């Protein structure tokens, strides 16, 4: 049976404000909370489709590009069915989708169903009076202004997840910023309106959605306190209520009613693989869910072996297709976390060798580090500016962003942009960029790497070794060896082997000599 495209794909996350600018700075407003400075746009993404096709990614996940006051840089949506003038127009979106499709690249959009912006017309109406038609679309509670209804903590501010609305004398719930009021998904009108939003984009041809904080949709109506020892942690990382599952089954039915294997990838921000696995339902909820414990694992063979086993044990038996991610727009880049390019390269071999769909974060193929953001340029209330630095495409003023030679981009560039940019690295066959390209090609060429089983192999201390075998393709066998340590180590392959990809680019196509370099990783084939 041919697997759905998303199980065979390598996804590439584009954080829209930071990818590239295609229109002149004057074409739309800048980002207000960033002093009106210019951001990337949809036209800029179109400009870089050549890069993405050359690299070999299969699908793009675009972070929110909707009209928004940008209190959370787009994750505070003021209109789910339009494009922010900061990023372009609906025409730009249609053109991007069509051009990507021409290159065989799919596109999924970020959908933010847990909360809207406080400027969304639904919330503006809701807070206008207790009798307003949209009042019950949000979560309101009575109380006294000096005591929030429960002990839940909001993400980012780490204050109460409640704001007192003076005019109407009630509290409203927000698991994130006060500018991001939570919708009440127990209200059928909310669900119906949100299904309409999905139809709007599905009808336009979108290939699926990345669903923001999907585990927060169902809530216990009693809104019970968090356990006292966890009350200081954001409730957005703890809400895990059975009421979410029927909501997901209805979403799944809606998405599956469209032809073409459209997909739902849920951000299940619960740091337990056991819990994450439940959001696949009986194959009738999410098609895929992010699983963040590996992202937070330290760079050691033992930690990763354990994390991979957890995935195999929890997801394997229920037929849930795993995902893998090292970096995204909410966390320090893995190049920064792991401390060296050698390790970042080895991590790329690991990521693209695992069983499941890998999600790359734009710029990791350039080995980008987080930017140093001076205090006067800090804009994110969640402290995530560093990993959101703009992508440098070229050397010189502007770095390939339209107009950036004349005006500031919303965040500072990452370190060394005159060398660490796409054009420079492309001219160097030994660069990390070429490594990613070879890894993607190796994955595409090998059914074993794409969908073969995962089998752990014995390995010396500090090495993770596993084998990928496609049951239906004898001979298409791959072994991945990752040396997490900082010195060379002898490590045998199960058969005489050829090096398919080496994280340092050494000896590819030749015989494997049985020694792994410091912080190096290889993909091997028999022969
Ligand atoms: O993130 C939600 C989320 O739960 C974590 O990524 C977040 O870092 C954590 O709760 C902090 O404790 C998603 C988006 O990826 C993020 O960019 C948005 O800011 C957030 O939702 C709100 O929409």
Short mmCIF file of C-alpha atoms and ligand atoms in Angstrom, two decimals:
data_model
loop_
_atom_site.label_atom_id
_atom_site.label_comp_id
_atom_site.label_asym_id
_atom_site.label_seq_id
_atom_site.Cartn_x
_atom_site.Cartn_y
_atom_site.Cartn_z
CA UNK A 1 0.00 0.00 0.00
CA UNK A 2 1.38 3.42 -0.87
CA UNK A 3 1.65 5.54 2.24
CA UNK A 4 0.01 8.98 2.25
CA UNK A 5 2.33 11.71 0.98
CA UNK A 6 2.81 13.22 4.43
CA UNK A 7 4.31 9.99 5.80
CA UNK A 8 6.89 10.03 3.01
CA UNK A 9 7.60 13.75 3.22
CA UNK A 10 10.23 15.96 4.77
CA UNK A 11 8.52 19.13 6.02
CA UNK A 12 10.16 22.54 6.28
CA UNK A 13 8.84 25.11 8.72
CA UNK A 14 8.81 28.69 7.48
CA UNK A 15 8.43 31.28 10.21
CA UNK A 16 6.87 33.79 7.84
CA UNK A 17 8.11 37.06 9.44
CA UNK A 18 11.69 35.83 9.26
CA UNK A 19 12.11 33.97 5.97
CA UNK A 20 12.54 36.56 3.21
CA UNK A 21 11.09 39.82 1.91
CA UNK A 22 9.86 39.90 -1.68
CA UNK A 23 7.93 43.20 -1.82
CA UNK A 24 9.48 46.61 -1.16
CA UNK A 25 9.29 47.79 2.44
CA UNK A 26 6.65 50.35 1.47
CA UNK A 27 4.26 47.64 0.18
CA UNK A 28 2.71 47.13 3.59
CA UNK A 29 2.98 48.08 7.24
CA UNK A 30 5.81 46.79 9.39
CA UNK A 31 5.31 44.93 12.64
CA UNK A 32 3.99 47.42 15.20
CA UNK A 33 5.47 45.76 18.31
CA UNK A 34 8.84 45.68 16.50
CA UNK A 35 8.84 49.47 16.05
CA UNK A 36 7.16 49.16 12.65
CA UNK A 37 10.19 47.38 11.20
CA UNK A 38 9.76 45.27 8.10
CA UNK A 39 9.14 41.52 8.14
CA UNK A 40 9.36 38.77 5.57
CA UNK A 41 6.34 38.14 3.35
CA UNK A 42 4.65 35.61 1.08
CA UNK A 43 6.31 37.08 -2.00
CA UNK A 44 9.65 36.48 -0.31
CA UNK A 45 8.82 32.81 0.12
CA UNK A 46 8.00 32.56 -3.59
CA UNK A 47 11.37 34.10 -4.35
CA UNK A 48 13.08 31.29 -2.44
CA UNK A 49 11.17 28.32 -3.86
CA UNK A 50 14.21 27.57 -6.04
CA UNK A 51 16.27 27.10 -2.89
CA UNK A 52 13.65 24.80 -1.39
CA UNK A 53 13.34 22.72 -4.54
CA UNK A 54 17.12 22.44 -4.87
CA UNK A 55 17.33 21.41 -1.22
CA UNK A 56 14.67 18.77 -1.84
CA UNK A 57 12.00 19.39 0.79
CA UNK A 58 8.53 18.00 0.09
CA UNK A 59 6.23 20.28 2.05
CA UNK A 60 6.19 23.69 3.71
CA UNK A 61 4.50 24.61 6.97
CA UNK A 62 3.79 28.33 6.96
CA UNK A 63 3.36 29.92 10.38
CA UNK A 64 0.39 32.33 10.74
CA UNK A 65 0.18 34.98 8.02
CA UNK A 66 -3.29 36.26 8.95
CA UNK A 67 -4.26 39.81 9.93
CA UNK A 68 -3.07 40.26 13.49
CA UNK A 69 -2.04 43.00 15.93
CA UNK A 70 1.12 40.85 16.31
CA UNK A 71 1.09 40.76 20.11
CA UNK A 72 2.33 37.16 19.56
CA UNK A 73 3.61 37.81 16.01
CA UNK A 74 0.65 36.24 14.26
CA UNK A 75 -0.49 33.66 16.82
CA UNK A 76 -3.07 36.28 17.81
CA UNK A 77 -5.37 36.07 14.81
CA UNK A 78 -7.81 38.89 14.03
CA UNK A 79 -9.23 37.34 10.83
CA UNK A 80 -8.76 33.67 9.95
CA UNK A 81 -9.66 34.09 6.29
CA UNK A 82 -7.29 36.75 5.01
CA UNK A 83 -3.62 37.66 4.77
CA UNK A 84 -2.01 40.36 6.92
CA UNK A 85 -1.00 43.40 4.84
CA UNK A 86 2.40 43.00 6.51
CA UNK A 87 2.78 39.70 4.63
CA UNK A 88 0.85 40.32 1.40
CA UNK A 89 -2.58 39.48 0.02
CA UNK A 90 -4.75 36.47 -0.69
CA UNK A 91 -3.50 36.70 -4.28
CA UNK A 92 0.05 36.35 -3.02
CA UNK A 93 -1.06 33.27 -1.12
CA UNK A 94 -2.70 31.72 -4.19
CA UNK A 95 0.38 32.45 -6.29
CA UNK A 96 2.65 30.90 -3.68
CA UNK A 97 0.50 27.78 -3.49
CA UNK A 98 0.44 27.43 -7.28
CA UNK A 99 4.18 27.99 -7.70
CA UNK A 100 5.01 25.57 -4.92
CA UNK A 101 2.74 22.98 -6.48
CA UNK A 102 4.46 23.43 -9.85
CA UNK A 103 7.65 22.41 -8.11
CA UNK A 104 6.05 19.41 -6.42
CA UNK A 105 6.07 21.11 -3.01
CA UNK A 106 2.98 20.93 -0.77
CA UNK A 107 1.91 23.63 1.64
CA UNK A 108 0.22 23.44 5.01
CA UNK A 109 -0.95 26.45 7.00
CA UNK A 110 -0.85 27.11 10.71
CA UNK A 111 -4.31 27.20 12.24
CA UNK A 112 -4.73 28.71 15.70
CA UNK A 113 -8.01 27.41 17.11
CA UNK A 114 -7.49 27.71 20.87
CA UNK A 115 -7.59 31.49 21.02
CA UNK A 116 -8.15 34.54 18.86
CA UNK A 117 -6.70 38.02 19.10
CA UNK A 118 -8.51 40.32 21.51
CA UNK A 119 -9.09 42.44 18.38
CA UNK A 120 -10.89 39.69 16.52
CA UNK A 121 -14.46 40.90 15.82
CA UNK A 122 -15.76 37.88 17.79
CA UNK A 123 -13.97 39.01 20.95
CA UNK A 124 -14.65 42.69 20.38
CA UNK A 125 -18.34 41.77 20.31
CA UNK A 126 -17.99 39.32 23.21
CA UNK A 127 -16.57 41.88 25.57
CA UNK A 128 -19.00 44.61 24.51
CA UNK A 129 -21.69 43.26 26.85
CA UNK A 130 -22.73 40.15 28.73
CA UNK A 131 -25.65 39.78 26.32
CA UNK A 132 -23.67 40.06 23.09
CA UNK A 133 -24.09 37.23 20.56
CA UNK A 134 -20.44 36.19 20.85
CA UNK A 135 -20.18 36.39 24.66
CA UNK A 136 -20.41 32.62 25.05
CA UNK A 137 -17.76 32.03 22.38
CA UNK A 138 -15.14 32.73 25.06
CA UNK A 139 -14.57 31.53 28.61
CA UNK A 140 -15.95 33.98 31.18
CA UNK A 141 -16.24 33.52 34.94
CA UNK A 142 -17.72 35.56 37.74
CA UNK A 143 -15.62 36.51 40.71
CA UNK A 144 -14.05 39.37 42.50
CA UNK A 145 -11.47 41.46 40.69
CA UNK A 146 -8.77 40.58 43.21
CA UNK A 147 -9.03 36.79 42.93
CA UNK A 148 -8.81 34.91 39.60
CA UNK A 149 -11.23 31.98 39.19
CA UNK A 150 -8.47 29.36 39.47
CA UNK A 151 -4.70 29.02 39.85
CA UNK A 152 -3.83 28.52 36.17
CA UNK A 153 -0.67 30.23 34.93
CA UNK A 154 -0.47 31.87 31.50
CA UNK A 155 2.43 31.09 29.16
CA UNK A 156 4.99 33.89 28.59
CA UNK A 157 3.83 36.32 31.30
CA UNK A 158 3.74 33.54 33.93
CA UNK A 159 0.97 35.56 35.57
CA UNK A 160 -2.62 34.38 36.02
CA UNK A 161 -4.33 32.93 32.95
CA UNK A 162 -7.20 35.34 33.59
CA UNK A 163 -7.85 39.00 32.92
CA UNK A 164 -10.57 40.97 34.66
CA UNK A 165 -12.82 42.77 32.22
CA UNK A 166 -13.76 45.97 34.02
CA UNK A 167 -16.62 46.96 31.72
CA UNK A 168 -18.60 43.73 32.05
CA UNK A 169 -17.37 42.66 35.48
CA UNK A 170 -16.14 39.16 34.65
CA UNK A 171 -12.85 37.34 34.15
CA UNK A 172 -11.86 35.93 30.76
CA UNK A 173 -9.48 33.02 30.27
CA UNK A 174 -6.26 33.20 28.25
CA UNK A 175 -3.70 30.40 28.39
CA UNK A 176 -1.30 32.74 26.61
CA UNK A 177 -1.19 36.55 26.55
CA UNK A 178 -4.17 38.66 27.70
CA UNK A 179 -4.35 39.66 24.00
CA UNK A 180 -5.12 35.97 23.19
CA UNK A 181 -8.49 35.12 24.79
CA UNK A 182 -9.36 31.39 24.74
CA UNK A 183 -12.33 30.31 22.66
CA UNK A 184 -14.92 28.04 24.26
CA UNK A 185 -14.88 24.91 22.11
CA UNK A 186 -17.78 23.41 24.04
CA UNK A 187 -19.93 25.96 22.18
CA UNK A 188 -21.11 24.40 18.88
CA UNK A 189 -21.14 27.85 17.23
CA UNK A 190 -17.37 28.14 17.76
CA UNK A 191 -16.78 24.74 16.23
CA UNK A 192 -19.00 25.52 13.25
CA UNK A 193 -17.27 28.85 12.62
CA UNK A 194 -13.86 27.17 12.83
CA UNK A 195 -14.90 24.39 10.47
CA UNK A 196 -15.83 27.13 8.01
CA UNK A 197 -12.32 28.55 8.38
CA UNK A 198 -10.80 25.19 7.50
CA UNK A 199 -13.10 24.84 4.48
CA UNK A 200 -12.03 28.28 3.28
CA UNK A 201 -8.39 27.17 3.03
CA UNK A 202 -9.12 23.59 1.95
CA UNK A 203 -11.20 24.94 -0.92
CA UNK A 204 -8.25 27.13 -1.92
CA UNK A 205 -6.14 23.97 -2.18
CA UNK A 206 -4.13 23.90 1.03
CA UNK A 207 -2.64 20.47 1.79
CA UNK A 208 -3.37 20.53 5.49
CA UNK A 209 -2.84 22.33 8.77
CA UNK A 210 -0.44 22.52 11.64
CA UNK A 211 -2.83 22.92 14.55
CA UNK A 212 -1.64 25.21 17.32
CA UNK A 213 -1.89 23.94 20.95
CA UNK A 214 -4.49 21.40 19.89
CA UNK A 215 -4.48 19.65 23.28
CA UNK A 216 -5.98 22.76 24.87
CA UNK A 217 -9.27 22.79 22.93
CA UNK A 218 -11.29 20.58 25.27
CA UNK A 219 -11.45 21.87 28.82
CA UNK A 220 -13.05 20.58 31.96
CA UNK A 221 -15.94 23.05 32.48
CA UNK A 222 -15.26 23.01 36.21
CA UNK A 223 -11.83 24.50 35.38
CA UNK A 224 -10.25 22.76 38.39
CA UNK A 225 -7.03 24.12 39.89
CA UNK A 226 -3.68 22.79 38.67
CA UNK A 227 -1.96 20.58 41.27
CA UNK A 228 -0.15 22.96 43.66
CA UNK A 229 3.31 21.69 42.73
CA UNK A 230 2.60 22.37 39.04
CA UNK A 231 0.60 25.56 39.39
CA UNK A 232 3.58 27.70 38.43
CA UNK A 233 3.87 25.94 35.04
CA UNK A 234 1.79 27.26 32.15
CA UNK A 235 -1.56 25.50 32.01
CA UNK A 236 -1.04 25.33 28.23
CA UNK A 237 1.48 22.55 28.85
CA UNK A 238 -0.87 20.61 31.17
CA UNK A 239 -4.40 20.77 29.81
CA UNK A 240 -5.15 17.20 28.69
CA UNK A 241 -8.90 16.72 28.78
CA UNK A 242 -10.88 13.88 27.13
CA UNK A 243 -13.27 16.45 25.63
CA UNK A 244 -10.61 17.29 23.03
CA UNK A 245 -10.88 13.88 21.36
CA UNK A 246 -14.41 14.13 19.90
CA UNK A 247 -13.49 17.60 18.63
CA UNK A 248 -10.50 16.07 16.87
CA UNK A 249 -12.57 13.26 15.38
CA UNK A 250 -14.92 15.79 13.81
CA UNK A 251 -11.97 17.82 12.48
CA UNK A 252 -10.45 14.68 11.04
CA UNK A 253 -13.71 13.78 9.31
CA UNK A 254 -13.90 17.25 7.79
CA UNK A 255 -10.31 17.17 6.50
CA UNK A 256 -10.61 13.59 5.24
CA UNK A 257 -13.74 14.52 3.29
CA UNK A 258 -11.44 16.38 0.89
CA UNK A 259 -9.51 14.45 -1.76
CA UNK A 260 -5.73 14.32 -1.72
CA UNK A 261 -4.77 13.13 1.75
CA UNK A 262 -4.94 16.55 3.38
CA UNK A 263 -3.39 16.31 6.82
CA UNK A 264 -3.65 17.58 10.39
CA UNK A 265 -0.38 17.89 12.30
CA UNK A 266 -1.13 18.80 15.87
CA UNK A 267 1.08 20.71 18.23
CA UNK A 268 0.49 18.57 21.32
CA UNK A 269 2.60 20.43 23.83
CA UNK A 270 2.43 17.80 26.56
CA UNK A 271 5.91 16.66 27.45
CA UNK A 272 4.99 12.98 27.59
CA UNK A 273 5.10 10.68 24.58
CA UNK A 274 2.43 8.48 26.20
CA UNK A 275 0.06 11.41 26.27
CA UNK A 276 0.97 12.63 22.80
CA UNK A 277 0.18 9.19 21.33
CA UNK A 278 -3.43 9.47 22.50
CA UNK A 279 -4.03 12.35 20.11
CA UNK A 280 -3.82 9.98 17.16
CA UNK A 281 -7.02 8.33 18.47
CA UNK A 282 -7.86 5.07 16.72
CA UNK A 283 -6.41 6.44 13.50
CA UNK A 284 -9.33 8.88 13.52
CA UNK A 285 -7.85 11.99 15.19
CA UNK A 286 -4.57 13.72 14.22
CA UNK A 287 -2.68 12.31 11.25
CA UNK A 288 0.51 13.32 13.04
CA UNK A 289 1.42 15.00 16.31
CA UNK A 290 4.56 16.81 17.33
CA UNK A 291 6.38 15.04 20.14
CA UNK A 292 8.66 17.48 21.94
CA UNK A 293 10.49 15.37 24.55
CA UNK A 294 13.28 14.57 22.01
CA UNK A 295 13.67 18.28 21.27
CA UNK A 296 14.33 18.86 24.96
CA UNK A 297 16.64 15.84 25.33
CA UNK A 298 20.32 16.60 25.92
CA UNK A 299 22.80 15.66 23.19
CA UNK A 300 23.74 12.23 24.56
CA UNK A 301 23.36 8.75 23.09
CA UNK A 302 21.53 7.49 26.19
CA UNK A 303 18.97 10.29 26.21
CA UNK A 304 18.20 9.86 22.51
CA UNK A 305 18.09 6.06 22.71
CA UNK A 306 15.55 6.40 25.50
CA UNK A 307 13.47 8.99 23.62
CA UNK A 308 13.38 6.89 20.45
CA UNK A 309 12.39 3.78 22.41
CA UNK A 310 9.55 5.72 23.98
CA UNK A 311 8.28 6.64 20.54
CA UNK A 312 8.62 3.09 19.21
CA UNK A 313 6.84 1.67 22.26
CA UNK A 314 4.03 4.21 22.45
CA UNK A 315 3.35 4.85 18.79
CA UNK A 316 4.35 1.60 17.11
CA UNK A 317 1.64 -0.65 18.54
CA UNK A 318 -1.19 1.77 17.73
CA UNK A 319 0.06 2.49 14.21
CA UNK A 320 0.65 6.18 15.00
CA UNK A 321 3.13 7.70 12.57
CA UNK A 322 5.84 9.62 14.50
CA UNK A 323 7.29 13.05 13.79
CA UNK A 324 10.76 14.37 14.62
CA UNK A 325 11.87 17.92 15.18
CA UNK A 326 15.08 19.48 16.48
CA UNK A 327 14.29 23.17 16.10
CA UNK A 328 11.33 25.48 15.69
CA UNK A 329 10.27 29.08 16.23
CA UNK A 330 9.63 28.55 19.97
CA UNK A 331 13.00 27.18 21.08
CA UNK A 332 16.70 27.93 20.78
CA UNK A 333 18.04 26.36 17.59
CA UNK A 334 19.76 22.98 18.04
CA UNK A 335 22.97 24.44 16.58
CA UNK A 336 22.93 26.81 19.55
CA UNK A 337 21.79 24.22 22.10
CA UNK A 338 24.29 21.55 21.10
CA UNK A 339 27.18 24.01 20.88
CA UNK A 340 28.97 23.12 17.62
CA UNK A 341 28.37 22.74 13.93
CA UNK A 342 29.82 19.21 14.04
CA UNK A 343 27.06 18.18 16.44
CA UNK A 344 24.40 20.01 14.45
CA UNK A 345 25.51 18.06 11.38
CA UNK A 346 25.42 14.75 13.25
CA UNK A 347 21.96 15.68 14.55
CA UNK A 348 20.77 16.24 10.98
CA UNK A 349 21.89 12.70 10.06
CA UNK A 350 20.02 11.39 13.09
CA UNK A 351 16.84 13.38 12.36
CA UNK A 352 16.72 12.32 8.73
CA UNK A 353 17.55 8.72 9.55
CA UNK A 354 14.70 8.12 11.98
CA UNK A 355 11.38 6.40 11.36
CA UNK A 356 8.75 9.11 11.06
CA UNK A 357 8.21 12.43 9.34
CA UNK A 358 11.02 14.97 9.97
CA UNK A 359 10.23 18.66 10.33
CA UNK A 360 13.11 21.00 9.53
CA UNK A 361 13.10 24.61 10.70
CA UNK A 362 14.16 27.14 8.06
CA UNK A 363 17.79 28.06 8.53
CA UNK A 364 18.88 24.82 10.16
CA UNK A 365 20.16 23.73 6.75
CA UNK A 366 22.46 26.78 6.97
CA UNK A 367 23.64 25.79 10.43
CA UNK A 368 22.29 29.09 11.76
CA UNK A 369 22.80 29.99 15.37
CA UNK A 370 20.35 32.07 17.36
CA UNK A 371 20.90 35.81 17.06
CA UNK A 372 22.15 37.87 19.95
CA UNK A 373 19.27 40.25 20.50
CA UNK A 374 20.23 43.44 22.35
CA UNK A 375 17.82 44.59 25.05
CA UNK A 376 16.46 47.44 22.92
CA UNK A 377 15.53 45.02 20.13
CA UNK A 378 13.73 42.41 22.27
CA UNK A 379 10.15 42.09 21.02
CA UNK A 380 8.79 38.69 22.04
CA UNK A 381 7.16 38.46 25.46
CA UNK A 382 8.11 34.76 25.41
CA UNK A 383 11.87 35.36 24.99
CA UNK A 384 12.05 33.56 21.63
CA UNK A 385 13.57 36.28 19.43
CA UNK A 386 16.96 34.59 18.97
CA UNK A 387 15.68 31.62 16.96
CA UNK A 388 13.49 33.94 14.89
CA UNK A 389 16.34 35.98 13.43
CA UNK A 390 15.90 36.71 9.71
CA UNK A 391 17.43 34.23 7.26
CA UNK A 392 20.45 35.64 5.39
CA UNK A 393 20.28 34.64 1.72
CA UNK A 394 23.33 36.50 0.46
CA UNK A 395 26.34 38.46 1.65
CA UNK A 396 26.22 42.25 1.72
CA UNK A 397 23.66 44.83 2.74
CA UNK A 398 20.13 43.47 2.86
CA UNK A 399 21.14 39.79 2.66
CA UNK A 400 18.76 39.14 -0.21
CA UNK A 401 15.75 40.75 1.46
CA UNK A 402 14.04 43.32 -0.73
CA UNK A 403 14.77 46.78 0.61
CA UNK A 404 16.71 45.59 3.64
CA UNK A 405 19.73 47.57 2.50
CA UNK A 406 17.67 50.69 3.24
CA UNK A 407 15.59 49.74 6.25
CA UNK A 408 15.92 47.54 9.31
CA UNK A 409 14.45 44.08 9.39
CA UNK A 410 12.31 43.38 12.49
CA UNK A 411 15.02 41.36 14.28
CA UNK A 412 18.83 41.46 14.09
CA UNK A 413 20.62 39.02 11.75
CA UNK A 414 22.12 35.83 13.16
CA UNK A 415 25.93 35.67 13.63
CA UNK A 416 28.27 35.98 10.63
CA UNK A 417 25.61 36.55 7.94
CA UNK A 418 28.19 37.42 5.27
CA UNK A 419 29.42 33.85 5.31
CA UNK A 420 26.61 32.01 6.95
CA UNK A 421 24.07 32.60 4.18
CA UNK A 422 22.44 30.43 1.53
CA UNK A 423 24.46 31.68 -1.47
CA UNK A 424 27.85 31.32 0.21
CA UNK A 425 27.14 27.86 1.59
CA UNK A 426 25.76 26.70 -1.72
CA UNK A 427 29.09 27.51 -3.37
CA UNK A 428 30.88 25.21 -0.89
CA UNK A 429 30.23 21.50 -1.48
CA UNK A 430 31.55 20.73 2.00
CA UNK A 431 28.99 22.98 3.72
CA UNK A 432 26.21 21.90 6.05
CA UNK A 433 23.73 23.03 3.39
CA UNK A 434 25.07 20.41 0.97
CA UNK A 435 24.95 17.84 3.76
CA UNK A 436 21.22 18.47 4.20
CA UNK A 437 20.70 18.19 0.47
CA UNK A 438 22.54 14.85 0.32
CA UNK A 439 20.57 13.57 3.32
CA UNK A 440 17.26 14.50 1.72
CA UNK A 441 18.31 12.82 -1.51
CA UNK A 442 19.42 9.70 0.37
CA UNK A 443 16.10 9.56 2.16
CA UNK A 444 14.14 10.03 -1.02
CA UNK A 445 16.11 7.25 -2.72
CA UNK A 446 15.64 4.70 0.04
CA UNK A 447 12.27 3.21 1.03
CA UNK A 448 14.06 1.75 4.06
CA UNK A 449 14.93 5.22 5.34
CA UNK A 450 11.50 6.62 4.56
CA UNK A 451 9.33 3.88 5.94
CA UNK A 452 11.37 0.89 7.03
CA UNK A 453 11.21 -0.41 10.59
CA UNK A 454 13.48 0.80 13.38
CA UNK A 455 15.83 -1.67 14.97
CA UNK A 456 18.30 -0.61 17.65
CA UNK A 457 21.81 -2.06 17.31
CA UNK A 458 24.44 -2.66 19.98
CA UNK A 459 26.97 0.14 19.99
CA UNK A 460 29.93 1.36 22.01
CA UNK A 461 29.47 3.94 24.77
CA UNK A 462 28.41 7.31 23.39
CA UNK A 463 27.19 5.92 20.04
CA UNK A 464 23.63 5.44 18.88
CA UNK A 465 23.28 2.80 16.18
CA UNK A 466 20.13 1.68 14.43
CA UNK A 467 19.04 -0.15 11.35
CA UNK A 468 16.21 0.65 9.01
CA UNK A 469 14.86 -2.19 6.88
CA UNK A 470 11.96 -2.10 4.45
CA UNK A 471 10.15 -5.42 4.81
CA UNK A 472 9.07 -5.41 1.17
CA UNK A 473 12.52 -4.48 -0.21
CA UNK A 474 15.19 -6.99 0.69
CA UNK A 475 18.58 -5.39 0.22
CA UNK A 476 17.33 -1.85 0.78
CA UNK A 477 18.85 -1.81 4.20
CA UNK A 478 20.37 1.20 5.95
CA UNK A 479 22.33 1.64 9.15
CA UNK A 480 22.70 4.97 10.93
CA UNK A 481 25.58 5.50 13.37
CA UNK A 482 25.77 8.66 15.47
CA UNK A 483 28.78 9.44 17.65
CA UNK A 484 27.63 11.81 20.40
CA UNK A 485 31.12 11.84 21.93
CA UNK A 486 33.99 14.22 21.28
CA UNK A 487 36.57 11.60 20.26
CA UNK A 488 36.86 8.97 17.52
CA UNK A 489 35.37 5.59 18.28
CA UNK A 490 35.51 2.21 16.58
CA UNK A 491 32.04 1.02 15.65
CA UNK A 492 31.35 -1.96 13.43
CA UNK A 493 28.56 -2.18 10.87
CA UNK A 494 26.48 -5.40 10.73
CA UNK A 495 27.72 -6.06 7.21
CA UNK A 496 30.50 -4.81 4.91
CA UNK A 497 29.27 -1.30 4.24
CA UNK A 498 29.45 1.66 1.91
CA UNK A 499 29.15 5.21 3.24
CA UNK A 500 26.02 6.80 1.77
CA UNK A 501 26.24 10.07 3.72
CA UNK A 502 28.85 11.27 6.20
CA UNK A 503 28.14 14.31 8.40
CA UNK A 504 31.60 15.68 7.54
CA UNK A 505 31.29 14.78 3.88
CA UNK A 506 34.20 12.33 4.07
CA UNK A 507 34.49 9.10 2.16
CA UNK A 508 30.99 9.05 0.69
CA UNK A 509 30.58 6.30 -1.88
CA UNK A 510 33.58 4.45 -0.49
CA UNK A 511 33.88 1.60 2.04
CA UNK A 512 33.12 2.25 5.70
CA UNK A 513 36.36 1.79 7.66
CA UNK A 514 34.74 0.98 11.00
CA UNK A 515 35.67 4.20 12.82
CA UNK A 516 33.37 7.12 13.58
CA UNK A 517 34.95 10.55 13.93
CA UNK A 518 34.30 12.81 16.90
CA UNK A 519 30.72 14.19 16.80
CA UNK A 520 30.24 12.52 13.42
CA UNK A 521 27.42 10.45 12.00
CA UNK A 522 26.98 8.26 8.94
CA UNK A 523 24.31 6.54 6.91
CA UNK A 524 25.57 3.19 5.60
CA UNK A 525 24.33 0.74 2.98
CA UNK A 526 25.43 -2.87 2.49
CA UNK A 527 28.14 -3.45 -0.05
O1 LIG B 1 3.11 27.32 21.17
C1 LIG B 1 2.45 26.81 22.29
C2 LIG B 1 3.19 26.21 23.38
O2 LIG B 1 2.57 25.58 24.19
C3 LIG B 1 4.67 26.29 23.54
O3 LIG B 1 5.33 26.27 22.35
C4 LIG B 1 5.09 27.41 24.40
O4 LIG B 1 6.43 27.73 24.14
C5 LIG B 1 5.00 26.99 25.84
O5 LIG B 1 3.65 26.86 26.19
C6 LIG B 1 5.65 27.98 26.77
O6 LIG B 1 5.55 27.51 28.05
C7 LIG B 1 2.30 27.72 20.12
C8 LIG B 1 3.11 28.43 19.08
O7 LIG B 1 4.06 27.55 18.54
C9 LIG B 1 3.73 29.64 19.70
O8 LIG B 1 4.56 30.33 18.81
C10 LIG B 1 2.60 30.55 20.15
O9 LIG B 1 3.14 31.65 20.83
C11 LIG B 1 1.63 29.83 21.05
O10 LIG B 1 1.25 28.57 20.54
C12 LIG B 1 0.36 30.63 21.22
O11 LIG B 1 -0.40 30.60 20.06
#
